[in-house]
PDB file of C-alpha atoms in Angstrom:
ATOM      1  CA  ALA A  29      37.677   3.725 -23.908  1.00  0.00           C
ATOM      2  CA  VAL A  30      35.100   5.345 -26.216  1.00  0.00           C
ATOM      3  CA  THR A  31      34.007   7.633 -23.399  1.00  0.00           C
ATOM      4  CA  ALA A  32      37.641   8.579 -22.766  1.00  0.00           C
ATOM      5  CA  VAL A  33      38.051   9.628 -26.400  1.00  0.00           C
ATOM      6  CA  GLY A  34      34.775  11.541 -26.136  1.00  0.00           C
ATOM      7  CA  ASN A  35      36.176  13.351 -23.113  1.00  0.00           C
ATOM      8  CA  LYS A  36      39.214  14.363 -25.168  1.00  0.00           C
ATOM      9  CA  LEU A  37      36.890  15.828 -27.802  1.00  0.00           C
ATOM     10  CA  SER A  38      35.140  17.727 -25.011  1.00  0.00           C
ATOM     11  CA  ILE A  39      38.471  19.137 -23.879  1.00  0.00           C
ATOM     12  CA  ALA A  40      39.101  20.480 -27.386  1.00  0.00           C
ATOM     13  CA  ALA A  41      35.701  22.197 -27.379  1.00  0.00           C
ATOM     14  CA  THR A  42      36.228  23.456 -23.832  1.00  0.00           C
ATOM     15  CA  ILE A  43      39.480  25.200 -24.689  1.00  0.00           C
ATOM     16  CA  CYS A  44      37.874  27.372 -27.363  1.00  0.00           C
ATOM     17  CA  THR A  45      34.520  27.985 -25.695  1.00  0.00           C
ATOM     18  CA  ASN A  46      36.086  28.755 -22.305  1.00  0.00           C
ATOM     19  CA  ALA A  47      38.337  31.323 -23.954  1.00  0.00           C
ATOM     20  CA  LEU A  48      35.252  33.000 -25.405  1.00  0.00           C
ATOM     21  CA  TYR A  49      33.453  32.754 -22.069  1.00  0.00           C
ATOM     22  CA  THR A  50      36.367  34.279 -20.162  1.00  0.00           C
ATOM     23  CA  ALA A  51      36.941  37.145 -22.579  1.00  0.00           C
ATOM     24  CA  GLY A  52      33.231  37.692 -23.055  1.00  0.00           C
ATOM     25  CA  SER A  53      32.412  37.876 -19.376  1.00  0.00           C
ATOM     26  CA  SER A  54      34.971  40.689 -18.972  1.00  0.00           C
ATOM     27  CA  ILE A  55      33.478  42.622 -21.884  1.00  0.00           C
ATOM     28  CA  ILE A  56      29.962  42.035 -20.580  1.00  0.00           C
ATOM     29  CA  ALA A  57      30.985  43.162 -17.090  1.00  0.00           C
ATOM     30  CA  GLN A  58      32.461  46.401 -18.435  1.00  0.00           C
ATOM     31  CA  ASN A  59      29.370  47.156 -20.493  1.00  0.00           C
ATOM     32  CA  PHE A  60      27.041  46.193 -17.673  1.00  0.00           C
ATOM     33  CA  ALA A  61      28.863  48.480 -15.253  1.00  0.00           C
ATOM     34  CA  ALA A  62      28.670  51.306 -17.808  1.00  0.00           C
ATOM     35  CA  ARG A  63      24.917  50.495 -18.176  1.00  0.00           C
ATOM     36  CA  LYS A  64      25.366  49.846 -21.898  1.00  0.00           C
ATOM     37  CA  LEU A  65      22.876  46.998 -21.737  1.00  0.00           C
ATOM     38  CA  ASP A  66      22.464  46.681 -25.501  1.00  0.00           C
ATOM     39  CA  ARG A  67      26.150  45.771 -25.707  1.00  0.00           C
ATOM     40  CA  VAL A  68      25.641  43.076 -23.053  1.00  0.00           C
ATOM     41  CA  GLY A  69      23.148  41.407 -25.362  1.00  0.00           C
ATOM     42  CA  GLN A  70      25.314  41.923 -28.457  1.00  0.00           C
ATOM     43  CA  THR A  71      28.382  40.451 -26.788  1.00  0.00           C
ATOM     44  CA  THR A  72      26.410  37.464 -25.528  1.00  0.00           C
ATOM     45  CA  LEU A  73      25.045  36.877 -29.026  1.00  0.00           C
ATOM     46  CA  TYR A  74      28.502  37.148 -30.617  1.00  0.00           C
ATOM     47  CA  ILE A  75      29.903  34.625 -28.145  1.00  0.00           C
ATOM     48  CA  LEU A  76      27.043  32.278 -28.979  1.00  0.00           C
ATOM     49  CA  ILE A  77      27.519  32.669 -32.737  1.00  0.00           C
ATOM     50  CA  ILE A  78      31.291  32.148 -32.653  1.00  0.00           C
ATOM     51  CA  SER A  79      30.913  29.179 -30.293  1.00  0.00           C
ATOM     52  CA  VAL A  80      28.200  27.598 -32.446  1.00  0.00           C
ATOM     53  CA  ILE A  81      30.327  27.956 -35.571  1.00  0.00           C
ATOM     54  CA  PHE A  82      33.342  26.373 -33.871  1.00  0.00           C
ATOM     55  CA  THR A  83      31.404  23.520 -32.261  1.00  0.00           C
ATOM     56  CA  ALA A  84      29.362  22.927 -35.444  1.00  0.00           C
ATOM     57  CA  ILE A  85      32.566  22.486 -37.442  1.00  0.00           C
ATOM     58  CA  LEU A  86      33.954  20.136 -34.805  1.00  0.00           C
ATOM     59  CA  SER A  87      30.627  18.260 -34.701  1.00  0.00           C
ATOM     60  CA  LEU A  88      30.601  17.943 -38.479  1.00  0.00           C
ATOM     61  CA  LEU A  89      34.117  16.507 -38.434  1.00  0.00           C
ATOM     62  CA  VAL A  90      33.157  14.001 -35.741  1.00  0.00           C
ATOM     63  CA  ALA A  91      29.979  13.040 -37.608  1.00  0.00           C
ATOM     64  CA  LEU A  92      31.693  12.624 -40.983  1.00  0.00           C
ATOM     65  CA  LEU A  93      35.008  11.166 -39.823  1.00  0.00           C
ATOM     66  CA  PRO A  94      34.389   9.357 -36.518  1.00  0.00           C
ATOM     67  CA  GLU A  95      36.862   6.554 -37.157  1.00  0.00           C
ATOM     68  CA  GLN A  96      39.624   8.948 -38.171  1.00  0.00           C
ATOM     69  CA  ILE A  97      38.982  11.286 -35.225  1.00  0.00           C
ATOM     70  CA  PHE A  98      38.785   8.453 -32.704  1.00  0.00           C
ATOM     71  CA  GLY A  99      41.838   6.870 -34.334  1.00  0.00           C
ATOM     72  CA  LEU A 100      43.865   9.917 -33.360  1.00  0.00           C
ATOM     73  CA  PHE A 101      43.359   9.007 -29.704  1.00  0.00           C
ATOM     74  CA  ASP A 102      42.962   5.204 -29.664  1.00  0.00           C
ATOM     75  CA  SER A 103      43.983   2.552 -32.172  1.00  0.00           C
ATOM     76  CA  ASN A 104      41.897  -0.267 -30.661  1.00  0.00           C
ATOM     77  CA  PRO A 105      39.676  -1.642 -33.476  1.00  0.00           C
ATOM     78  CA  GLU A 106      36.724  -2.053 -31.083  1.00  0.00           C
ATOM     79  CA  VAL A 107      36.945   1.585 -30.035  1.00  0.00           C
ATOM     80  CA  ILE A 108      37.158   2.691 -33.676  1.00  0.00           C
ATOM     81  CA  LYS A 109      34.139   0.527 -34.542  1.00  0.00           C
ATOM     82  CA  MET A 110      32.103   1.898 -31.618  1.00  0.00           C
ATOM     83  CA  SER A 111      32.937   5.500 -32.543  1.00  0.00           C
ATOM     84  CA  HIS A 112      29.864   5.613 -34.794  1.00  0.00           C
ATOM     85  CA  ALA A 113      27.589   4.894 -31.816  1.00  0.00           C
ATOM     86  CA  PHE A 114      29.109   7.833 -29.940  1.00  0.00           C
ATOM     87  CA  VAL A 115      28.514  10.405 -32.713  1.00  0.00           C
ATOM     88  CA  PRO A 116      24.979  11.505 -31.640  1.00  0.00           C
ATOM     89  CA  ALA A 117      26.115  12.099 -28.062  1.00  0.00           C
ATOM     90  CA  ALA A 118      29.256  13.891 -29.263  1.00  0.00           C
ATOM     91  CA  VAL A 119      27.287  16.272 -31.483  1.00  0.00           C
ATOM     92  CA  ILE A 120      24.743  17.047 -28.738  1.00  0.00           C
ATOM     93  CA  SER A 121      27.518  17.560 -26.213  1.00  0.00           C
ATOM     94  CA  LEU A 122      29.725  19.715 -28.439  1.00  0.00           C
ATOM     95  CA  LEU A 123      26.856  22.037 -29.336  1.00  0.00           C
ATOM     96  CA  GLY A 124      26.069  22.307 -25.625  1.00  0.00           C
ATOM     97  CA  PHE A 125      29.471  23.903 -25.105  1.00  0.00           C
ATOM     98  CA  ALA A 126      28.449  26.773 -27.385  1.00  0.00           C
ATOM     99  CA  GLY A 127      25.361  27.633 -25.386  1.00  0.00           C
ATOM    100  CA  ARG A 128      27.128  27.135 -22.090  1.00  0.00           C
ATOM    101  CA  SER A 129      29.927  29.580 -22.957  1.00  0.00           C
ATOM    102  CA  ALA A 130      27.487  32.341 -23.909  1.00  0.00           C
ATOM    103  CA  ALA A 131      25.286  31.758 -20.856  1.00  0.00           C
ATOM    104  CA  LEU A 132      28.207  31.698 -18.431  1.00  0.00           C
ATOM    105  CA  ALA A 133      29.732  34.827 -19.966  1.00  0.00           C
ATOM    106  CA  PHE A 134      26.398  36.610 -19.549  1.00  0.00           C
ATOM    107  CA  VAL A 135      25.555  35.409 -16.037  1.00  0.00           C
ATOM    108  CA  ASN A 136      29.047  35.934 -14.637  1.00  0.00           C
ATOM    109  CA  GLY A 137      29.552  39.175 -16.575  1.00  0.00           C
ATOM    110  CA  ILE A 138      26.552  40.758 -14.872  1.00  0.00           C
ATOM    111  CA  GLY A 139      27.862  39.532 -11.524  1.00  0.00           C
ATOM    112  CA  PHE A 140      25.271  36.851 -10.780  1.00  0.00           C
ATOM    113  CA  SER A 141      27.739  34.170  -9.754  1.00  0.00           C
ATOM    114  CA  SER A 142      25.236  32.459  -7.454  1.00  0.00           C
ATOM    115  CA  LEU A 143      23.032  31.680 -10.477  1.00  0.00           C
ATOM    116  CA  SER A 144      26.091  30.306 -12.252  1.00  0.00           C
ATOM    117  CA  PHE A 145      26.866  28.136  -9.223  1.00  0.00           C
ATOM    118  CA  ALA A 146      23.279  26.899  -8.900  1.00  0.00           C
ATOM    119  CA  GLY A 147      23.160  26.171 -12.620  1.00  0.00           C
ATOM    120  CA  GLY A 148      26.423  24.257 -12.391  1.00  0.00           C
ATOM    121  CA  LEU A 149      25.044  22.137  -9.569  1.00  0.00           C
ATOM    122  CA  LEU A 150      21.835  21.513 -11.477  1.00  0.00           C
ATOM    123  CA  ASP A 151      23.787  20.601 -14.607  1.00  0.00           C
ATOM    124  CA  GLY A 152      26.457  18.536 -12.898  1.00  0.00           C
ATOM    125  CA  ILE A 153      24.343  16.643 -10.416  1.00  0.00           C
ATOM    126  CA  ALA A 154      20.614  16.681 -11.040  1.00  0.00           C
ATOM    127  CA  ALA A 155      20.441  16.863 -14.832  1.00  0.00           C
ATOM    128  CA  ARG A 156      23.578  14.912 -15.753  1.00  0.00           C
ATOM    129  CA  ILE A 157      22.956  12.034 -13.363  1.00  0.00           C
ATOM    130  CA  GLY A 158      19.170  12.168 -13.722  1.00  0.00           C
ATOM    131  CA  LEU A 159      19.110  12.193 -17.513  1.00  0.00           C
ATOM    132  CA  ALA A 160      21.836   9.575 -17.790  1.00  0.00           C
ATOM    133  CA  LEU A 161      19.934   7.246 -15.472  1.00  0.00           C
ATOM    134  CA  LEU A 162      16.622   7.979 -17.184  1.00  0.00           C
ATOM    135  CA  LEU A 163      17.934   7.243 -20.661  1.00  0.00           C
ATOM    136  CA  GLY A 164      20.425   4.556 -19.740  1.00  0.00           C
ATOM    137  CA  GLU A 165      18.403   2.582 -17.207  1.00  0.00           C
ATOM    138  CA  ALA A 166      14.739   3.553 -17.241  1.00  0.00           C
ATOM    139  CA  LEU A 167      14.497   3.659 -21.034  1.00  0.00           C
ATOM    140  CA  SER A 168      16.987   0.775 -21.380  1.00  0.00           C
ATOM    141  CA  LEU A 169      19.232   2.550 -23.871  1.00  0.00           C
ATOM    142  CA  GLY A 170      22.349   1.294 -22.118  1.00  0.00           C
ATOM    143  CA  VAL A 171      25.657   3.051 -22.607  1.00  0.00           C
ATOM    144  CA  GLN A 172      24.311   5.215 -25.434  1.00  0.00           C
ATOM    145  CA  GLY A 173      21.574   6.441 -23.088  1.00  0.00           C
ATOM    146  CA  TYR A 174      24.195   7.440 -20.543  1.00  0.00           C
ATOM    147  CA  TRP A 175      26.155   9.289 -23.216  1.00  0.00           C
ATOM    148  CA  ILE A 176      23.122  11.131 -24.565  1.00  0.00           C
ATOM    149  CA  GLY A 177      21.763  11.922 -21.090  1.00  0.00           C
ATOM    150  CA  SER A 178      25.052  13.456 -20.078  1.00  0.00           C
ATOM    151  CA  ALA A 179      25.247  15.367 -23.361  1.00  0.00           C
ATOM    152  CA  LEU A 180      21.726  16.771 -22.981  1.00  0.00           C
ATOM    153  CA  ALA A 181      22.497  17.934 -19.452  1.00  0.00           C
ATOM    154  CA  GLY A 182      25.237  20.116 -20.908  1.00  0.00           C
ATOM    155  CA  HIS A 183      22.526  22.383 -22.329  1.00  0.00           C
ATOM    156  CA  MET A 184      21.098  23.152 -18.870  1.00  0.00           C
ATOM    157  CA  LEU A 185      23.215  26.271 -18.284  1.00  0.00           C
ATOM    158  CA  PHE A 186      22.216  27.673 -21.667  1.00  0.00           C
ATOM    159  CA  VAL A 187      18.538  27.221 -20.836  1.00  0.00           C
ATOM    160  CA  ILE A 188      18.968  28.878 -17.435  1.00  0.00           C
ATOM    161  CA  GLY A 189      20.970  31.777 -18.899  1.00  0.00           C
ATOM    162  CA  ALA A 190      18.534  32.284 -21.786  1.00  0.00           C
ATOM    163  CA  VAL A 191      15.498  32.299 -19.499  1.00  0.00           C
ATOM    164  CA  TYR A 192      17.164  34.799 -17.183  1.00  0.00           C
ATOM    165  CA  TYR A 193      18.236  36.997 -20.103  1.00  0.00           C
ATOM    166  CA  PHE A 194      14.776  37.101 -21.667  1.00  0.00           C
ATOM    167  CA  MET A 195      13.093  37.705 -18.302  1.00  0.00           C
ATOM    168  CA  GLY A 196      14.902  41.044 -18.334  1.00  0.00           C
ATOM    169  CA  THR A 197      15.182  41.333 -14.547  1.00  0.00           C
ATOM    170  CA  TRP A 198      18.968  41.335 -14.892  1.00  0.00           C
ATOM    171  CA  LYS A 199      18.746  44.903 -16.219  1.00  0.00           C
ATOM    172  CA  LYS A 200      17.731  46.091 -12.729  1.00  0.00           C
ATOM    173  CA  ARG A 201      20.734  44.470 -11.028  1.00  0.00           C
ATOM    174  CA  SER A 202      23.288  46.726  -9.452  1.00  0.00           C
ATOM    175  CA  ALA A 203      26.636  46.757 -11.197  1.00  0.00           C
ATOM    176  CA  ILE A 204      28.275  46.677  -7.759  1.00  0.00           C
ATOM    177  CA  GLY A 205      27.645  43.452  -5.805  1.00  0.00           C
TER     178      GLY A 205
END
């Protein structure tokens, strides 16, 4: 039940960050096609800043008011009590949405959808399952390990996008396929 409430918090973050990702990828694509590469970087940075501000505010609310936030979705006293244990994973996960939106806007905006796909597979399968099992089972952290492992995996796309951006090879890509 705690995980279900956490998923609802993720949906709230997804709505805002996906809107930024969608709009941003269009702006990035236009600037990339026009070879205004400085604007590609500026737009990516603005998406990251706006997403971080939004997810930081949401994270702060979850950290300061976990019982009230969880109480909006579930009135079970055990769920409310366990909300405090979920806070670290929620904060890590919510901040991951900020980086993910900027990275996806950049990677898809420059037309490198195969990197986006590979990153999604790495995030969704290898990192999410691997980190959850590592923290939950191998390090014996139990359910909190699963939560934190899954939350950490959400940063994978940001890391991939940031590495690709700073490598600079994207600047040589053709704007047409």
